Structures are given as C-alpha cells and as structure tokens.
PDB file of C-alpha atoms in Angstrom:
ATOM      1  CA  MET A 751     103.935 148.605 274.006  1.00  0.00           C
ATOM      2  CA  GLN A 752     105.842 146.130 271.845  1.00  0.00           C
ATOM      3  CA  GLN A 753     109.643 146.234 272.304  1.00  0.00           C
ATOM      4  CA  GLU A 754     111.515 145.095 269.196  1.00  0.00           C
ATOM      5  CA  LYS A 755     114.738 143.141 269.780  1.00  0.00           C
ATOM      6  CA  SER A 756     117.969 144.538 268.348  1.00  0.00           C
ATOM      7  CA  VAL A 757     118.793 141.487 266.256  1.00  0.00           C
ATOM      8  CA  SER A 758     119.706 141.478 262.575  1.00  0.00           C
ATOM      9  CA  ALA A 759     117.260 139.330 260.627  1.00  0.00           C
ATOM     10  CA  VAL A 760     115.596 138.750 257.282  1.00  0.00           C
ATOM     11  CA  LYS A 761     112.062 137.507 257.678  1.00  0.00           C
ATOM     12  CA  LEU A 762     108.670 137.032 256.104  1.00  0.00           C
ATOM     13  CA  GLU A 763     105.923 138.167 258.471  1.00  0.00           C
ATOM     14  CA  ARG A 764     102.294 137.177 258.093  1.00  0.00           C
ATOM     15  CA  GLY A 765      99.235 138.208 260.086  1.00  0.00           C
ATOM     16  CA  SER A 766      95.486 138.597 260.058  1.00  0.00           C
ATOM     17  CA  GLY A 767      95.540 142.143 261.466  1.00  0.00           C
ATOM     18  CA  ARG A 768      95.562 143.174 265.131  1.00  0.00           C
ATOM     19  CA  GLY A 769      94.657 146.829 264.920  1.00  0.00           C
ATOM     20  CA  VAL A 770      97.089 149.644 265.638  1.00  0.00           C
ATOM     21  CA  GLN A 771     100.282 148.456 267.357  1.00  0.00           C
ATOM     22  CA  VAL A 772     102.895 150.633 269.085  1.00  0.00           C
ATOM     23  CA  GLN A 773     106.369 149.431 268.139  1.00  0.00           C
ATOM     24  CA  THR A 774     109.601 150.689 269.708  1.00  0.00           C
ATOM     25  CA  LEU A 775     112.432 149.881 267.321  1.00  0.00           C
ATOM     26  CA  ALA A 776     116.060 149.581 268.398  1.00  0.00           C
ATOM     27  CA  GLN A 777     117.165 148.960 264.798  1.00  0.00           C
ATOM     28  CA  ILE A 778     116.566 150.103 261.229  1.00  0.00           C
ATOM     29  CA  VAL A 779     113.937 148.125 259.319  1.00  0.00           C
ATOM     30  CA  VAL A 780     113.765 148.032 255.516  1.00  0.00           C
ATOM     31  CA  GLY A 781     110.748 146.204 254.154  1.00  0.00           C
ATOM     32  CA  MET A 782     108.236 145.696 251.400  1.00  0.00           C
ATOM     33  CA  VAL A 783     104.513 144.991 251.645  1.00  0.00           C
ATOM     34  CA  MET A 784     103.827 141.781 249.723  1.00  0.00           C
ATOM     35  CA  SER A 785     100.098 141.496 250.457  1.00  0.00           C
ATOM     36  CA  GLY A 786      97.622 143.946 251.989  1.00  0.00           C
ATOM     37  CA  CYS A 787      98.716 147.371 253.212  1.00  0.00           C
ATOM     38  CA  LYS A 788     100.685 148.910 256.077  1.00  0.00           C
ATOM     39  CA  LYS A 789      99.318 152.036 257.785  1.00  0.00           C
ATOM     40  CA  ILE A 790     101.637 154.341 259.712  1.00  0.00           C
ATOM     41  CA  TYR A 791     100.082 156.952 261.984  1.00  0.00           C
ATOM     42  CA  HIS A 792     102.235 160.026 262.581  1.00  0.00           C
ATOM     43  CA  ASN A 793     100.871 162.983 264.552  1.00  0.00           C
ATOM     44  CA  ASP A 794      97.469 163.641 262.938  1.00  0.00           C
ATOM     45  CA  SER A 795      98.348 162.096 259.569  1.00  0.00           C
ATOM     46  CA  LEU A 796      98.021 158.637 258.046  1.00  0.00           C
ATOM     47  CA  PHE A 797     100.596 157.226 255.640  1.00  0.00           C
ATOM     48  CA  THR A 798      99.876 153.984 253.770  1.00  0.00           C
ATOM     49  CA  ALA A 799     102.258 151.510 252.167  1.00  0.00           C
ATOM     50  CA  GLN A 800     100.316 149.560 249.548  1.00  0.00           C
ATOM     51  CA  GLN A 801     101.238 146.158 248.188  1.00  0.00           C
ATOM     52  CA  GLY A 802     104.567 146.464 246.383  1.00  0.00           C
ATOM     53  CA  ASP A 803     105.674 149.628 248.226  1.00  0.00           C
ATOM     54  CA  ILE A 804     109.001 149.761 250.035  1.00  0.00           C
ATOM     55  CA  PHE A 805     109.408 151.386 253.445  1.00  0.00           C
ATOM     56  CA  ILE A 806     112.100 152.213 255.974  1.00  0.00           C
ATOM     57  CA  LEU A 807     111.409 152.490 259.705  1.00  0.00           C
ATOM     58  CA  CYS A 808     114.169 154.141 261.724  1.00  0.00           C
ATOM     59  CA  GLU A 809     114.890 153.707 265.419  1.00  0.00           C
ATOM     60  CA  GLY A 810     112.174 155.033 267.695  1.00  0.00           C
ATOM     61  CA  ILE A 811     108.434 154.704 268.291  1.00  0.00           C
ATOM     62  CA  HIS A 812     106.005 153.874 265.470  1.00  0.00           C
ATOM     63  CA  HIS A 813     102.221 153.484 265.444  1.00  0.00           C
ATOM     64  CA  ILE A 814     101.495 150.835 262.832  1.00  0.00           C
ATOM     65  CA  GLU A 815      98.527 148.857 261.554  1.00  0.00           C
ATOM     66  CA  ASN A 816      99.106 145.910 259.216  1.00  0.00           C
ATOM     67  CA  CYS A 817      95.944 145.252 257.196  1.00  0.00           C
ATOM     68  CA  PRO A 818      95.158 142.050 255.261  1.00  0.00           C
ATOM     69  CA  PRO A 819      93.991 142.490 251.646  1.00  0.00           C
ATOM     70  CA  SER A 820      90.570 140.946 252.376  1.00  0.00           C
ATOM     71  CA  LYS A 821      88.738 138.717 254.815  1.00  0.00           C
ATOM     72  CA  GLY A 822      90.301 135.275 255.066  1.00  0.00           C
ATOM     73  CA  LYS A 823      93.648 136.422 253.661  1.00  0.00           C
ATOM     74  CA  GLU A 824      96.817 137.431 255.478  1.00  0.00           C
ATOM     75  CA  PHE A 825      98.931 140.564 255.474  1.00  0.00           C
ATOM     76  CA  GLU A 826     102.484 139.775 254.317  1.00  0.00           C
ATOM     77  CA  GLN A 827     105.725 141.721 254.444  1.00  0.00           C
ATOM     78  CA  ILE A 828     109.436 141.053 253.960  1.00  0.00           C
ATOM     79  CA  LEU A 829     111.647 142.721 256.577  1.00  0.00           C
ATOM     80  CA  PHE A 830     115.399 143.340 256.763  1.00  0.00           C
ATOM     81  CA  CYS A 831     116.327 144.399 260.311  1.00  0.00           C
ATOM     82  CA  LEU A 832     119.745 145.936 260.996  1.00  0.00           C
ATOM     83  CA  THR A 833     121.395 147.643 263.922  1.00  0.00           C
ATOM     84  CA  ALA A 834     122.967 151.038 263.241  1.00  0.00           C
ATOM     85  CA  GLU A 835     126.416 149.414 263.474  1.00  0.00           C
ATOM     86  CA  GLN A 836     125.515 146.719 260.927  1.00  0.00           C
ATOM     87  CA  LEU A 837     124.187 149.373 258.547  1.00  0.00           C
ATOM     88  CA  HIS A 838     127.327 151.423 259.098  1.00  0.00           C
ATOM     89  CA  GLN A 839     129.654 148.494 258.337  1.00  0.00           C
ATOM     90  CA  ASN A 840     127.745 147.548 255.185  1.00  0.00           C
ATOM     91  CA  ILE A 841     127.875 151.118 253.869  1.00  0.00           C
ATOM     92  CA  VAL A 842     131.629 151.378 254.523  1.00  0.00           C
ATOM     93  CA  THR A 843     132.240 148.107 252.655  1.00  0.00           C
ATOM     94  CA  LEU A 844     130.089 149.135 249.676  1.00  0.00           C
ATOM     95  CA  VAL A 845     131.589 152.624 249.419  1.00  0.00           C
ATOM     96  CA  ASN A 846     135.094 151.150 249.411  1.00  0.00           C
ATOM     97  CA  SER A 847     134.282 148.316 247.010  1.00  0.00           C
ATOM     98  CA  TYR A 848     132.125 150.167 244.477  1.00  0.00           C
ATOM     99  CA  GLN A 849     133.047 153.846 245.014  1.00  0.00           C
ATOM    100  CA  LEU A 850     129.439 154.682 245.857  1.00  0.00           C
ATOM    101  CA  GLU A 851     128.734 158.178 247.102  1.00  0.00           C
ATOM    102  CA  CYS A 852     127.575 158.470 250.710  1.00  0.00           C
ATOM    103  CA  PHE A 853     127.124 162.248 250.712  1.00  0.00           C
ATOM    104  CA  GLU A 854     123.647 163.427 251.648  1.00  0.00           C
ATOM    105  CA  ALA A 855     122.181 166.285 249.594  1.00  0.00           C
ATOM    106  CA  HIS A 856     118.475 165.426 249.752  1.00  0.00           C
ATOM    107  CA  LYS A 857     116.330 168.244 251.189  1.00  0.00           C
ATOM    108  CA  CYS A 858     112.790 166.820 251.152  1.00  0.00           C
ATOM    109  CA  PRO A 859     110.929 168.141 254.260  1.00  0.00           C
ATOM    110  CA  GLN A 860     108.771 165.018 254.580  1.00  0.00           C
ATOM    111  CA  CYS A 861     111.569 162.494 254.927  1.00  0.00           C
ATOM    112  CA  ARG A 862     113.585 164.929 257.050  1.00  0.00           C
ATOM    113  CA  ASN A 863     110.769 165.343 259.579  1.00  0.00           C
ATOM    114  CA  HIS A 864     109.614 161.715 259.820  1.00  0.00           C
ATOM    115  CA  ASN A 865     111.427 158.672 261.231  1.00  0.00           C
ATOM    116  CA  PHE A 866     110.077 156.568 258.362  1.00  0.00           C
ATOM    117  CA  ILE A 867     109.607 156.685 254.596  1.00  0.00           C
ATOM    118  CA  ILE A 868     107.216 154.968 252.190  1.00  0.00           C
ATOM    119  CA  THR A 869     107.863 155.032 248.460  1.00  0.00           C
ATOM    120  CA  THR A 870     107.540 153.166 245.178  1.00  0.00           C
ATOM    121  CA  PRO A 871     110.616 150.965 244.589  1.00  0.00           C
ATOM    122  CA  THR A 872     112.792 150.791 241.521  1.00  0.00           C
ATOM    123  CA  ALA A 873     112.413 147.758 239.265  1.00  0.00           C
ATOM    124  CA  GLN A 874     115.642 146.344 240.709  1.00  0.00           C
ATOM    125  CA  LEU A 875     114.344 146.613 244.279  1.00  0.00           C
ATOM    126  CA  SER A 876     111.011 145.038 243.326  1.00  0.00           C
ATOM    127  CA  ASP A 877     112.833 142.097 241.737  1.00  0.00           C
ATOM    128  CA  PHE A 878     115.113 141.815 244.768  1.00  0.00           C
ATOM    129  CA  PHE A 879     112.227 141.546 247.254  1.00  0.00           C
ATOM    130  CA  ALA A 880     110.332 139.193 244.940  1.00  0.00           C
ATOM    131  CA  SER A 881     113.313 136.811 244.971  1.00  0.00           C
ATOM    132  CA  ILE A 882     113.493 136.910 248.789  1.00  0.00           C
ATOM    133  CA  TYR A 883     109.737 136.335 249.028  1.00  0.00           C
ATOM    134  CA  ASN A 884     109.956 133.372 246.646  1.00  0.00           C
ATOM    135  CA  SER A 885     112.767 131.871 248.710  1.00  0.00           C
ATOM    136  CA  PHE A 886     110.367 131.629 251.661  1.00  0.00           C
ATOM    137  CA  ASN A 887     107.484 130.185 249.661  1.00  0.00           C
ATOM    138  CA  SER A 888     108.973 127.958 246.969  1.00  0.00           C
ATOM    139  CA  THR A 889     110.027 124.382 247.639  1.00  0.00           C
ATOM    140  CA  ASP A 890     112.307 124.648 244.601  1.00  0.00           C
ATOM    141  CA  ILE A 891     114.433 127.402 246.147  1.00  0.00           C
ATOM    142  CA  HIS A 892     116.627 126.341 249.054  1.00  0.00           C
ATOM    143  CA  MET A 893     117.920 129.411 250.868  1.00  0.00           C
ATOM    144  CA  SER A 894     118.922 129.333 254.530  1.00  0.00           C
ATOM    145  CA  ASP A 895     118.480 132.246 256.922  1.00  0.00           C
ATOM    146  CA  ASN A 896     122.233 132.859 256.720  1.00  0.00           C
ATOM    147  CA  LEU A 897     122.127 133.067 252.920  1.00  0.00           C
ATOM    148  CA  ARG A 898     119.229 135.536 253.071  1.00  0.00           C
ATOM    149  CA  HIS A 899     121.197 137.621 255.546  1.00  0.00           C
ATOM    150  CA  LEU A 900     124.156 137.655 253.143  1.00  0.00           C
ATOM    151  CA  ARG A 901     121.935 139.472 250.651  1.00  0.00           C
ATOM    152  CA  THR A 902     121.658 142.486 252.977  1.00  0.00           C
ATOM    153  CA  PRO A 903     124.605 144.296 251.271  1.00  0.00           C
ATOM    154  CA  GLU A 904     122.839 143.798 247.931  1.00  0.00           C
ATOM    155  CA  LEU A 905     119.725 145.519 249.304  1.00  0.00           C
ATOM    156  CA  ILE A 906     121.764 148.433 250.640  1.00  0.00           C
ATOM    157  CA  TYR A 907     123.619 148.685 247.315  1.00  0.00           C
ATOM    158  CA  HIS A 908     120.324 148.988 245.408  1.00  0.00           C
ATOM    159  CA  ILE A 909     119.110 151.729 247.772  1.00  0.00           C
ATOM    160  CA  LEU A 910     122.363 153.703 247.635  1.00  0.00           C
ATOM    161  CA  SER A 911     122.136 153.513 243.838  1.00  0.00           C
ATOM    162  CA  CYS A 912     118.719 155.221 243.849  1.00  0.00           C
ATOM    163  CA  GLY A 913     120.234 158.686 243.374  1.00  0.00           C
ATOM    164  CA  ASN A 914     119.102 161.730 245.319  1.00  0.00           C
ATOM    165  CA  SER A 915     115.942 160.100 246.677  1.00  0.00           C
ATOM    166  CA  CYS A 916     113.918 159.943 249.894  1.00  0.00           C
ATOM    167  CA  LEU A 917     114.712 156.237 250.184  1.00  0.00           C
ATOM    168  CA  ARG A 918     118.468 156.753 249.995  1.00  0.00           C
ATOM    169  CA  SER A 919     118.286 159.734 252.349  1.00  0.00           C
ATOM    170  CA  LYS A 920     116.378 157.811 255.003  1.00  0.00           C
ATOM    171  CA  LEU A 921     118.775 154.874 254.865  1.00  0.00           C
ATOM    172  CA  LEU A 922     121.808 157.149 255.236  1.00  0.00           C
ATOM    173  CA  SER A 923     120.166 158.931 258.165  1.00  0.00           C
ATOM    174  CA  GLY A 924     120.463 155.670 260.097  1.00  0.00           C
ATOM    175  CA  ALA A 925     124.266 155.684 259.816  1.00  0.00           C
ATOM    176  CA  ASP A 926     126.963 158.025 261.124  1.00  0.00           C
ATOM    177  CA  ILE A 927     128.054 159.407 257.755  1.00  0.00           C
ATOM    178  CA  ASP A 928     131.013 161.335 259.168  1.00  0.00           C
ATOM    179  CA  GLN A 929     132.318 158.088 260.667  1.00  0.00           C
ATOM    180  CA  VAL A 930     131.659 156.285 257.346  1.00  0.00           C
ATOM    181  CA  LYS A 931     133.802 158.870 255.541  1.00  0.00           C
ATOM    182  CA  PHE A 932     136.518 158.536 258.196  1.00  0.00           C
ATOM    183  CA  ARG A 933     136.717 154.749 257.822  1.00  0.00           C
ATOM    184  CA  CYS A 934     136.574 154.927 254.026  1.00  0.00           C
ATOM    185  CA  CYS A 935     139.491 157.338 253.956  1.00  0.00           C
ATOM    186  CA  ILE A 936     141.543 155.024 256.188  1.00  0.00           C
ATOM    187  CA  TYR A 937     140.805 151.918 254.106  1.00  0.00           C
ATOM    188  CA  ASP A 938     141.563 153.828 250.916  1.00  0.00           C
ATOM    189  CA  ASN A 939     145.063 154.556 252.229  1.00  0.00           C
ATOM    190  CA  ILE A 940     146.053 151.055 253.339  1.00  0.00           C
ATOM    191  CA  LEU A 941     148.542 150.582 250.506  1.00  0.00           C
ATOM    192  CA  LYS A 942     149.586 154.226 250.212  1.00  0.00           C
ATOM    193  CA  ASP A 943     152.663 155.688 251.846  1.00  0.00           C
ATOM    194  CA  ASN A 944     150.968 158.493 253.775  1.00  0.00           C
ATOM    195  CA  THR A 945     151.960 159.918 257.131  1.00  0.00           C
ATOM    196  CA  VAL A 946     149.614 160.179 260.094  1.00  0.00           C
ATOM    197  CA  GLU A 947     149.723 163.951 259.641  1.00  0.00           C
ATOM    198  CA  SER A 948     148.576 163.565 256.022  1.00  0.00           C
ATOM    199  CA  LEU A 949     145.696 161.263 257.036  1.00  0.00           C
ATOM    200  CA  ALA A 950     144.626 163.755 259.676  1.00  0.00           C
ATOM    201  CA  GLN A 951     144.458 166.453 256.995  1.00  0.00           C
ATOM    202  CA  GLN A 952     142.513 164.208 254.619  1.00  0.00           C
ATOM    203  CA  THR A 953     139.911 163.478 257.315  1.00  0.00           C
ATOM    204  CA  HIS A 954     139.738 167.174 258.306  1.00  0.00           C
ATOM    205  CA  ARG A 955     140.909 166.577 261.874  1.00  0.00           C
ATOM    206  CA  SER A 956     143.721 167.840 264.040  1.00  0.00           C
ATOM    207  CA  LEU A 957     146.525 165.335 264.668  1.00  0.00           C
ATOM    208  CA  THR A 958     145.379 164.820 268.261  1.00  0.00           C
ATOM    209  CA  SER A 959     141.715 164.338 267.270  1.00  0.00           C
ATOM    210  CA  PHE A 960     142.695 161.970 264.472  1.00  0.00           C
ATOM    211  CA  LYS A 961     144.764 159.720 266.760  1.00  0.00           C
ATOM    212  CA  LYS A 962     142.018 159.674 269.379  1.00  0.00           C
ATOM    213  CA  GLU A 963     139.295 158.795 266.858  1.00  0.00           C
ATOM    214  CA  PHE A 964     141.497 156.210 265.150  1.00  0.00           C
ATOM    215  CA  SER A 965     142.169 154.460 268.455  1.00  0.00           C
ATOM    216  CA  LYS A 966     138.462 154.512 269.320  1.00  0.00           C
ATOM    217  CA  THR A 967     137.467 153.149 265.892  1.00  0.00           C
ATOM    218  CA  PHE A 968     140.134 150.471 265.366  1.00  0.00           C
ATOM    219  CA  ALA A 969     141.222 149.763 268.986  1.00  0.00           C
ATOM    220  CA  THR A 970     144.898 150.295 268.182  1.00  0.00           C
ATOM    221  CA  SER A 971     147.324 152.945 266.941  1.00  0.00           C
ATOM    222  CA  PRO A 972     147.524 153.958 263.244  1.00  0.00           C
ATOM    223  CA  HIS A 973     151.073 152.580 262.968  1.00  0.00           C
ATOM    224  CA  LYS A 974     150.151 149.119 264.317  1.00  0.00           C
ATOM    225  CA  TRP A 975     146.902 148.925 262.358  1.00  0.00           C
ATOM    226  CA  PHE A 976     148.481 149.707 258.976  1.00  0.00           C
ATOM    227  CA  ILE A 977     151.272 147.171 259.544  1.00  0.00           C
ATOM    228  CA  GLU A 978     148.721 144.458 260.417  1.00  0.00           C
ATOM    229  CA  GLN A 979     146.578 145.258 257.372  1.00  0.00           C
ATOM    230  CA  ARG A 980     149.498 145.173 254.970  1.00  0.00           C
ATOM    231  CA  LEU A 981     150.695 141.823 256.315  1.00  0.00           C
ATOM    232  CA  GLN A 982     147.317 140.142 255.724  1.00  0.00           C
TER     233      GLN A 982
END
C-alpha cells in the first residue's frame, strides 16, 4: 500500500503505467489528466478520467490505475495537493476577499457517496491547468515551485465559482464549512464595534461556546485578538 505524504505541493507526474495502485491519501488532491487516462475503481464500478478531465481525490483509500495514451508514451497529470487546514485557510481568505458563497446545497448522490469526483472542467479551469502544465515544459516560462504554489488560491477560486456543481461540492466537503463561516464572521467584524455577545449571536453560539471556540481558533481571547488586528 502506498502512503501519500501530507505535504502541500504542485507537481507534474509522469509514468508508463504500473497497474492498479492502492493510495492512502492524507490530503485533498485536485488534478487534471494531461495525457492518457486515470481509472478509479470503487466497489464494483470503474470511473475514468480522460485527457482534459479534472478530478478531486479526498482523504482516504483509492484504487487507481494511471494509463498511458499508447505504447511508448507516458501518462501525465498535474496535481495540487493540500491538507484540510490549507484548504480551509484558502477558502476563508477567498470568501472574505471576494464574498464567495461557501454554502453547500448540492444533492447529487454520486458525489455524496464517493470520496472522489471526475468531471469536465470549465474553460477557465482548462486554461488554468494548461498554464501550469506549460510552466513545467516550456523553457520560455520561468516559474518556481513556490510561484506555482501561490496559484493554489486561484485554482480554488475557479472551483468555488463553478456554481452548484459536483466539483464545488467535493472541494467544500474537504473543509469544515461551519468553521469557515465562523472565521469569516470574525474577520468581517474586525473594524465594526460589536460586542462579544453580538458576535456570539451572529455565529449562532452561546456566549460560553463562542468564547471557547474563539480561544481554540485564534489562541487568544476575543478582546486581545481584535485589539491586535486593529493595530496592524
């Protein structure tokens, strides 16, 4: 069994095909097949990501076969790997910066019952992955690993902008949405003159629960945290 490391990364993977591999993921993986196809075996069913398809693999066990397009050619995929905390932080930042909705109303049984999703990307997502792929292959494009990593929020933004879709639903399932809403409410009130009691009401918590969760989330009291933020 292959144990995946819990390290955030953006990478281009190539291979000649090694049959079905069992992968245990400790992170969320968002990727696109650039050449060949990716087969995911789930229970008694086979799901295939063709060249140009986007996929999300959530934490857990996956049975996967990466297949080259033809003999003598390699399978290729672009992967963005994030921990749940990294995904959470990116979503909080994007919701606060661009007023994106993080509510989940999608009811598709397939993406609800599987810890992965395969779908056709939007034109924006296709262009996004094409630019990342070109950065690995073109000598004219100089992009470091750190610069590629900085494009992770852009990827998440494109997915959150996909409307009520399986792709958006699966990405949000990898984050604690209640905690996202809690943090967003706090950040939204940094410059507002609200009491702790008012914030507790806005986050639908009792005063005691609010203080406890605030301390756990920000490692300080609400009073100290708001003073520090306003002085920055």
